Each structure stands twice: as C-alpha cells, then as structure tokens.
mmCIF file of C-alpha atoms in Angstrom:
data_model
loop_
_atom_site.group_PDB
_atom_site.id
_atom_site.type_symbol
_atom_site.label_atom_id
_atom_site.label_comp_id
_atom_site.label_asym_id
_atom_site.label_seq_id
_atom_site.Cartn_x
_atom_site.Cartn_y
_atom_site.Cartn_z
ATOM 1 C CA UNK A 1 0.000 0.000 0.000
ATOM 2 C CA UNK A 2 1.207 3.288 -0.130
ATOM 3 C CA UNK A 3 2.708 5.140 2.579
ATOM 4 C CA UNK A 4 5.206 8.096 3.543
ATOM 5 C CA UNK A 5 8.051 8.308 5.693
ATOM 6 C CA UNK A 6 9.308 11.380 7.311
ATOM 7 C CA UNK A 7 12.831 12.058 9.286
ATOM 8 C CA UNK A 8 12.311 12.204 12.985
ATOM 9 C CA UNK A 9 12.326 14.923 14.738
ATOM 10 C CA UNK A 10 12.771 17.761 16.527
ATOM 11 C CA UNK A 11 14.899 19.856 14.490
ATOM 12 C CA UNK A 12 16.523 22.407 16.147
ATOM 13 C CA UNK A 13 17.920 25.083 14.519
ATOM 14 C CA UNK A 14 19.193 28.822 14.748
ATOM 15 C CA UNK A 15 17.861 31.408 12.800
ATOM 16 C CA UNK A 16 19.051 32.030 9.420
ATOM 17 C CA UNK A 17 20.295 28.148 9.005
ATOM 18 C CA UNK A 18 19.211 26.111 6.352
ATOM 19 C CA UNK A 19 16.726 23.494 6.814
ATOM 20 C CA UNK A 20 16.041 20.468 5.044
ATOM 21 C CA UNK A 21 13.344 17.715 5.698
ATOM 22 C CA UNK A 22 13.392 14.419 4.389
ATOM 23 C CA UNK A 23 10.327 12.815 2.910
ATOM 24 C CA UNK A 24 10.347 9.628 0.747
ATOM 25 C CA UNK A 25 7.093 7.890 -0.340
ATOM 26 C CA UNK A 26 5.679 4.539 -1.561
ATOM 27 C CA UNK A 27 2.997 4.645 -3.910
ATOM 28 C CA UNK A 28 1.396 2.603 -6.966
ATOM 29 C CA UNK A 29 0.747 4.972 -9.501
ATOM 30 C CA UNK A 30 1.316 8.701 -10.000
ATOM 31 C CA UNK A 31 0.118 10.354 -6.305
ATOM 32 C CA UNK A 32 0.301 14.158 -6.364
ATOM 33 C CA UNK A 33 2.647 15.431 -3.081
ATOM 34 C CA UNK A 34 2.279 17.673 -0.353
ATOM 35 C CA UNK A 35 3.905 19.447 2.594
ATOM 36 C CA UNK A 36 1.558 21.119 5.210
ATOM 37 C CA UNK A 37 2.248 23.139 8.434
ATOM 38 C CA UNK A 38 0.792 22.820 11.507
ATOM 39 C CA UNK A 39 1.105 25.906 13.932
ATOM 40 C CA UNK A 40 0.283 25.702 17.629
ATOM 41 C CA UNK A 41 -3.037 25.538 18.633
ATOM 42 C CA UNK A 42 -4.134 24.998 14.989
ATOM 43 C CA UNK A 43 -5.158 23.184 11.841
ATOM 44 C CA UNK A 44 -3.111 21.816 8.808
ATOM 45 C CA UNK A 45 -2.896 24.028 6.135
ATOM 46 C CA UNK A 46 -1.044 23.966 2.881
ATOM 47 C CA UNK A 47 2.499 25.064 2.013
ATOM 48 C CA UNK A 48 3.134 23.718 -1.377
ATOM 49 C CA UNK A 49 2.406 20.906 -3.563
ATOM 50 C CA UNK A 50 3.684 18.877 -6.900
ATOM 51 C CA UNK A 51 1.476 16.923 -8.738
ATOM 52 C CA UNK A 52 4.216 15.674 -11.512
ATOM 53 C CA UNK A 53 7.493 14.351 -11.399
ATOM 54 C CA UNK A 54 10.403 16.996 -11.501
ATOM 55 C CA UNK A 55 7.566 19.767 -10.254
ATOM 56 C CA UNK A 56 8.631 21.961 -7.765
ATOM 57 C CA UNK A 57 6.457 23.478 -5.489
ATOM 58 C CA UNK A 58 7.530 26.577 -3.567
ATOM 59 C CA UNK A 59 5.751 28.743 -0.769
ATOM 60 C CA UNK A 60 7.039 31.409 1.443
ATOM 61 C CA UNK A 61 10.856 30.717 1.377
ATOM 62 C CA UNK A 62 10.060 26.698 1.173
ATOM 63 C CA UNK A 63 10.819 24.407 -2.007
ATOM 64 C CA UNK A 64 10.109 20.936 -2.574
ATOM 65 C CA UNK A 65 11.228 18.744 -6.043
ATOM 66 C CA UNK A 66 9.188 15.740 -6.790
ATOM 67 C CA UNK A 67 12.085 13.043 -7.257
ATOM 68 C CA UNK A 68 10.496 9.942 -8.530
ATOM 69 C CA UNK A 69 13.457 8.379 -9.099
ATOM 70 C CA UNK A 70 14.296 8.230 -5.705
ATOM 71 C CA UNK A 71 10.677 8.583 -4.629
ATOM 72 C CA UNK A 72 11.379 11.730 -2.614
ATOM 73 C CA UNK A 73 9.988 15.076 -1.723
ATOM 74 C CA UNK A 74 12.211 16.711 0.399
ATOM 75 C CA UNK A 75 11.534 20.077 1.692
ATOM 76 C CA UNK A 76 14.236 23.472 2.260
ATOM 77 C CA UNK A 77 14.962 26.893 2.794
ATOM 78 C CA UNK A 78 18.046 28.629 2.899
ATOM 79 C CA UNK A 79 17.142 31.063 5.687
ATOM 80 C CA UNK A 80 14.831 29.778 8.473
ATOM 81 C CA UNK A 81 13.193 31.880 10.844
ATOM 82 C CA UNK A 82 11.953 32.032 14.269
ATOM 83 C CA UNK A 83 8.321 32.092 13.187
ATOM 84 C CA UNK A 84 8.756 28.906 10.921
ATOM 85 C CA UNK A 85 8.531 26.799 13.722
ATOM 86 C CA UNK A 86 6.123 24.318 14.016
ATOM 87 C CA UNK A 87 5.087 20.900 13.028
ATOM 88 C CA UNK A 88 5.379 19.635 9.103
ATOM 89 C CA UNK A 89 3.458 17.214 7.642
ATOM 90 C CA UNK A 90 4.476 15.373 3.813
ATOM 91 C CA UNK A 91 1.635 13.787 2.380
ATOM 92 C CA UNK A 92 0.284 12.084 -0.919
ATOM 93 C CA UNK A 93 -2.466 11.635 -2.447
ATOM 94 C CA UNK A 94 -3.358 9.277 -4.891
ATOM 95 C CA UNK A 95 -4.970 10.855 -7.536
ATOM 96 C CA UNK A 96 -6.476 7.678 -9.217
ATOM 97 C CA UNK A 97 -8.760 6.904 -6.147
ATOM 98 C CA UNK A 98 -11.248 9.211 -7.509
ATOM 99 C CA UNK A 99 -11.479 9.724 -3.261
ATOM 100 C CA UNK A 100 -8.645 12.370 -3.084
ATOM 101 C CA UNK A 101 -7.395 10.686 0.188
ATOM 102 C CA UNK A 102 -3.701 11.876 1.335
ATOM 103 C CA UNK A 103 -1.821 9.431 3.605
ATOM 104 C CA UNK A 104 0.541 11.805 5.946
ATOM 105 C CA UNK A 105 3.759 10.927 7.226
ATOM 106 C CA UNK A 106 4.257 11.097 11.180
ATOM 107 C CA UNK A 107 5.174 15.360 11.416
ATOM 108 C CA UNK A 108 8.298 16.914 11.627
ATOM 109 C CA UNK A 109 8.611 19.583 14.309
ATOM 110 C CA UNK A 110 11.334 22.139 14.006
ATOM 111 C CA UNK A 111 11.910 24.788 16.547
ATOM 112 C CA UNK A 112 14.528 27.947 15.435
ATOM 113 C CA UNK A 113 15.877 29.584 17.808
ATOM 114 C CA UNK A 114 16.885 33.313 18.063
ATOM 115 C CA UNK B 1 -13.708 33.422 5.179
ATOM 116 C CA UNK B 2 -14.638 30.356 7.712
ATOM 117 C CA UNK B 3 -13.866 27.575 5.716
ATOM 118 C CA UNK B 4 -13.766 24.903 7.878
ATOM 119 C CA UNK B 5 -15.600 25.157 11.247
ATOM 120 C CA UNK B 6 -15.487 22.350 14.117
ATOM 121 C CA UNK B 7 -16.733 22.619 17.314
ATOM 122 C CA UNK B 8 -16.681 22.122 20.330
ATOM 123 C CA UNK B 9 -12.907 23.059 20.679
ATOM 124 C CA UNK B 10 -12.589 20.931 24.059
ATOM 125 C CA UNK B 11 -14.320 18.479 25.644
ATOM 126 C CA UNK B 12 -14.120 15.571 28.615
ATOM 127 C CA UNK B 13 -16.116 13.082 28.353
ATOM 128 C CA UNK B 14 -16.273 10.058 31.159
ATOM 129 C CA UNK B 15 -15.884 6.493 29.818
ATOM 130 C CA UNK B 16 -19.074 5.254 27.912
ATOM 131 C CA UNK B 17 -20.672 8.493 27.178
ATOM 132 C CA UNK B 18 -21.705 9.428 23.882
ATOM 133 C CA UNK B 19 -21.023 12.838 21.741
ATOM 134 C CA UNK B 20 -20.879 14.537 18.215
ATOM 135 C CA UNK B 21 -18.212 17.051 16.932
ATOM 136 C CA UNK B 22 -19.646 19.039 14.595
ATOM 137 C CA UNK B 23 -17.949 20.281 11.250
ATOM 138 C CA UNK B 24 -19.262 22.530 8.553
ATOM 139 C CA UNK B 25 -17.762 24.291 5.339
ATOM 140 C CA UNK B 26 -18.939 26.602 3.537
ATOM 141 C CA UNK B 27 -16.901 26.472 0.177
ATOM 142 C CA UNK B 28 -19.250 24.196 -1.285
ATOM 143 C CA UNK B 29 -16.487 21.455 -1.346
ATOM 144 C CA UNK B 30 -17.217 17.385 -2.463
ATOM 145 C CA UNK B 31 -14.613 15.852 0.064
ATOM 146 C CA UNK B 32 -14.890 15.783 3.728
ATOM 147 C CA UNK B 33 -13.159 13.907 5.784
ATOM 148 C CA UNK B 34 -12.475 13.094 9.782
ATOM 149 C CA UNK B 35 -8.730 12.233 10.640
ATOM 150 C CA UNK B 36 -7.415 11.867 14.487
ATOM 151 C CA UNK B 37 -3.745 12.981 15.296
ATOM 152 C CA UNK B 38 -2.005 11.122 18.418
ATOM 153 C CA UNK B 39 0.998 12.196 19.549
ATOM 154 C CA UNK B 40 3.955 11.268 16.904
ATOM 155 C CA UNK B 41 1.400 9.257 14.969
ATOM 156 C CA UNK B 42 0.273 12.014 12.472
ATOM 157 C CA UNK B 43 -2.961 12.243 11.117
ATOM 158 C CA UNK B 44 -5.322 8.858 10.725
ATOM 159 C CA UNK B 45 -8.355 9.025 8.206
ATOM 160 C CA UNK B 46 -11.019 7.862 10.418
ATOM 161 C CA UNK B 47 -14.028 8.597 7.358
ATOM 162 C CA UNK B 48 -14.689 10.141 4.395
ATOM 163 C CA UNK B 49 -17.347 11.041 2.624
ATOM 164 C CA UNK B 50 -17.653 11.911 -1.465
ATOM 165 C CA UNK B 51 -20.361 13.436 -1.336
ATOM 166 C CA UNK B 52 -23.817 14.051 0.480
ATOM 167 C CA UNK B 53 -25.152 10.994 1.491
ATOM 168 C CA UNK B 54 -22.072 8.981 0.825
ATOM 169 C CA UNK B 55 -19.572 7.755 3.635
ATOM 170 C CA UNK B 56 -17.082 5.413 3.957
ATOM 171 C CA UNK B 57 -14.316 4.246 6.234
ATOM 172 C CA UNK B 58 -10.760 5.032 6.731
ATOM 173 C CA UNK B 59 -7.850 3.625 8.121
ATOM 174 C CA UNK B 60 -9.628 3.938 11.787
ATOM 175 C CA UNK B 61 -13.029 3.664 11.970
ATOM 176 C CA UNK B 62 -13.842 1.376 14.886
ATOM 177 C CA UNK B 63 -16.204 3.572 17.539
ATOM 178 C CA UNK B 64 -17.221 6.383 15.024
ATOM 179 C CA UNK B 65 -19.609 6.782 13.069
ATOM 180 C CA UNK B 66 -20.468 10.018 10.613
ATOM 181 C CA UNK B 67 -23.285 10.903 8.205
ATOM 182 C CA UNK B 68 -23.294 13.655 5.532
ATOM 183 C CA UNK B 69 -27.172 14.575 4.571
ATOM 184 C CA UNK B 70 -25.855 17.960 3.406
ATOM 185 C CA UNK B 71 -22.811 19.226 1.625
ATOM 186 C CA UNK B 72 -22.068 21.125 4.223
ATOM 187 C CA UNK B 73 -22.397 19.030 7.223
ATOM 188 C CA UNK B 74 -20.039 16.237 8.687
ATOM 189 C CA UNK B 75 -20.605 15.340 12.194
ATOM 190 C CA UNK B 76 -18.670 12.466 13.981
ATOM 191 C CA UNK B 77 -20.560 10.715 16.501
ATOM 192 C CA UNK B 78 -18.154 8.779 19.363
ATOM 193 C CA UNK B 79 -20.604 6.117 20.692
ATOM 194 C CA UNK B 80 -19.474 4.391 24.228
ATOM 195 C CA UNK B 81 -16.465 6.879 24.331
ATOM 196 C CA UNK B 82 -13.004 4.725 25.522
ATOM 197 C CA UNK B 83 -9.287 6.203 26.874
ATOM 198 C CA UNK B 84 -8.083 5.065 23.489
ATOM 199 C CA UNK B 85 -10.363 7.213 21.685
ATOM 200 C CA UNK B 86 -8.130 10.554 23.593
ATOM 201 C CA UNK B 87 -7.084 13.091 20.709
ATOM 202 C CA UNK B 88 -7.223 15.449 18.692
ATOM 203 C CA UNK B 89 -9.786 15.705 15.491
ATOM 204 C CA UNK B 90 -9.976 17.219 12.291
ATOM 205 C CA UNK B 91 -12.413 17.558 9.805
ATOM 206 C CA UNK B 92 -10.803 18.799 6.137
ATOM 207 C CA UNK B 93 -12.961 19.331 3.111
ATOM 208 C CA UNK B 94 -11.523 19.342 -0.217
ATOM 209 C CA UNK B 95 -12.614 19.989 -4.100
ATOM 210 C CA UNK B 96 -12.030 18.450 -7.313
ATOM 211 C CA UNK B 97 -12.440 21.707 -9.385
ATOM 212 C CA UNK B 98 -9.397 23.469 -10.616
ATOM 213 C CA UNK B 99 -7.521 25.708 -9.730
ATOM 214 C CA UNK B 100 -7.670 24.108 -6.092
ATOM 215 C CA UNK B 101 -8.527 20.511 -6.907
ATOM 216 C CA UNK B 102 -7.372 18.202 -4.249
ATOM 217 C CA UNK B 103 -5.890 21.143 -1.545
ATOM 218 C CA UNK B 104 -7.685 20.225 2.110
ATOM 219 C CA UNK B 105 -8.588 22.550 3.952
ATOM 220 C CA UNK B 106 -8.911 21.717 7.787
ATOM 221 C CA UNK B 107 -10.536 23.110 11.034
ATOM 222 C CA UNK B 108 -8.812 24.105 14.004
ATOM 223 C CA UNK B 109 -9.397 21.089 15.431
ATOM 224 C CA UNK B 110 -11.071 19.332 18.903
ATOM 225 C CA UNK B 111 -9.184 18.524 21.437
ATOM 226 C CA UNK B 112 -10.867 15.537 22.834
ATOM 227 C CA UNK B 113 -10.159 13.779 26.788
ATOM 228 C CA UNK B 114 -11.670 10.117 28.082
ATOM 229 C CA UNK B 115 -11.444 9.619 31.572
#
C-alpha cells in the first residue's frame, strides 16, 4: 500500500540556518505530493504541492522537487526563521482513487531559535 | 472566510458516554473527511465522505460513526467513548475543481479527553 516516511524529529535550529526535511514515499501509480504546516493551537494548512514528477512546489521561502526516481519530496529553505517553527506534515495523495485521500507521514517539528 | 468550522474546541467526556463534533464548510467542497492525530502518529483518516449521502471508512473507523445529509455538514458521533479514543480531530474538506482541486482545507481542530 502506499505510505510516507518522514525524518524524525525535533529539528533544532538557529535562525538564518538552512533546513532540510526528508520525505520519501511509496505509492502505486502517479500520487500528487504535499507538505503542510501545523502551527500551535491549529489546523493543517497547505504550504506547497507537486502533482508531476520533476515539479517543484515553492511557498514562502520553502521548495520541494518531486524526485520519482528516488521517490522523494524533500523540503528546504536557505534562511529559516523564528516564526517557521512548528510541526510539518508530507503527504500524498493518490490521484487515481477518484477519493482524493492523502496518507501523511508522522510530522516533523522544528523549533529555530533566536 | 470560515472555511472549515469544528466545534466544540474541548471536551471531557467520562468512559461510555456518547457525543458529536460538529464540522461545517462553507466552500461548497465534495470531500470531507475526519482524521485523528495522536501524539507522533500524524494524522489517521477515520471517514470520508464523497459526497452528500455517501460515507465510507478510513484507516480507523472502529467507535465512530459520521453521516453527511448535506454538503455542508459532517458530524462524527463517538458512541461508548473509551481512553483510546483521547485526541485530537480534524475535519478537512476538499474539491475536485481546478484551480484548487485536491488542496484540504482543515478546522482548528477538537481537542478531545476520556477519563
């Protein structure tokens, strides 16, 4: 079935330090890709998305490249900043379901310090 | 702008009570769906629905149960709560119309204690 692994976390970090996030997937057919945030206290909500291979989906400072050659969607940013902490969530979603369902890896949380 | 509304926001229940979150959109969306989030577990997909009067299960649906007799509405009904039924739920709604076909959008979420 299909699934998604994400690194462990926390990541901590000081400001203005680059950040990467590993996400690799499993899937049968072609699922479209996400990363979502998760700030305290709140919902998900989107922070970029690829829906091909070699898309990449960028947001605020973040990037992501659809790799599926080595079935990865890792997410950056050069320069992180105190108020990007908070939890991140990959997910897929196989588009051939007709259901739109997304399977989420476990959350990454990162924490930047000042 | 509400998007996705859930409430309550909090709520203790004792062991073998019964209660409904609520969650309504208001973008006119297909897609709803109910998902828990435990503690370094992420997010389970506990139902879904396609449509109004359609439902299925997730990956978790043991002890819920949901209806949908409006696009709007999705309420998940906990029946003979348990401990292991402790955490937090969303409700996201989604679309499959461009430009924003297959985003979720999710409520803010109920926290949710058995004791």
């Amino acid at each position: 079935g299909n699934s998604v692994t994400q690194m462990e976390g926390p990541v901590t970090l000081s400001e203005e330090a680059f950040l990467t996030i590993n996400c690799t997937y499993t899937a049968t057919g072609y699922p479209s890709l996400f990363w979502y945030v998760q700030y305290p206290g709140e919902g998900l909500q989107l922070l970029l998305k690829a829906t091909k291979a070699d898309d990449k989906g960028s947001n605020k400072g973040f990037e992501a490249t659809y790799r599926k050659e080595t079935t990865s969607f890792h997410l950056e940013k050069g320069s992180v900043q105190v108020s990007d902490s908070a939890v991140y969530f990959c997910a897929l979603s196989d588009r051939d379901s007709g259901t739109y369902k997304y399977i989420f890896g476990t959350g990454t949380r990162l924490k930047v310090l000042a | 702008n509400a998007g996705v509304t859930q409430t309550p926001k909090f709520r203790i229940l004792k062991i073998g009570q019964s209660m409904t979150l609520q969650c309504t959109q208001d973008m006119n969306h297909n897609y709803m769906y109910w998902y828990r989030q435990d503690p370094g577990m992420g997010l389970k997909l506990i139902y879904y629905s396609v449509g109004a009067g359609i439902t299925d299960k997730g990956e978790v649906p043991n002890g819920y149960n949901v209806s949908r007799s409006t696009t709007e509405d999705f309420p998940l009904r906990l029946e003979l709560a348990a401990p292991s039924q402790t955490s937090v739920y969303f409700c996201a709604s989604s679309t499959r119309d461009p430009p924003r076909k297959n985003i979720q959008y999710f409520g803010a979420g109920t926290r949710l204690s058995v004791l």
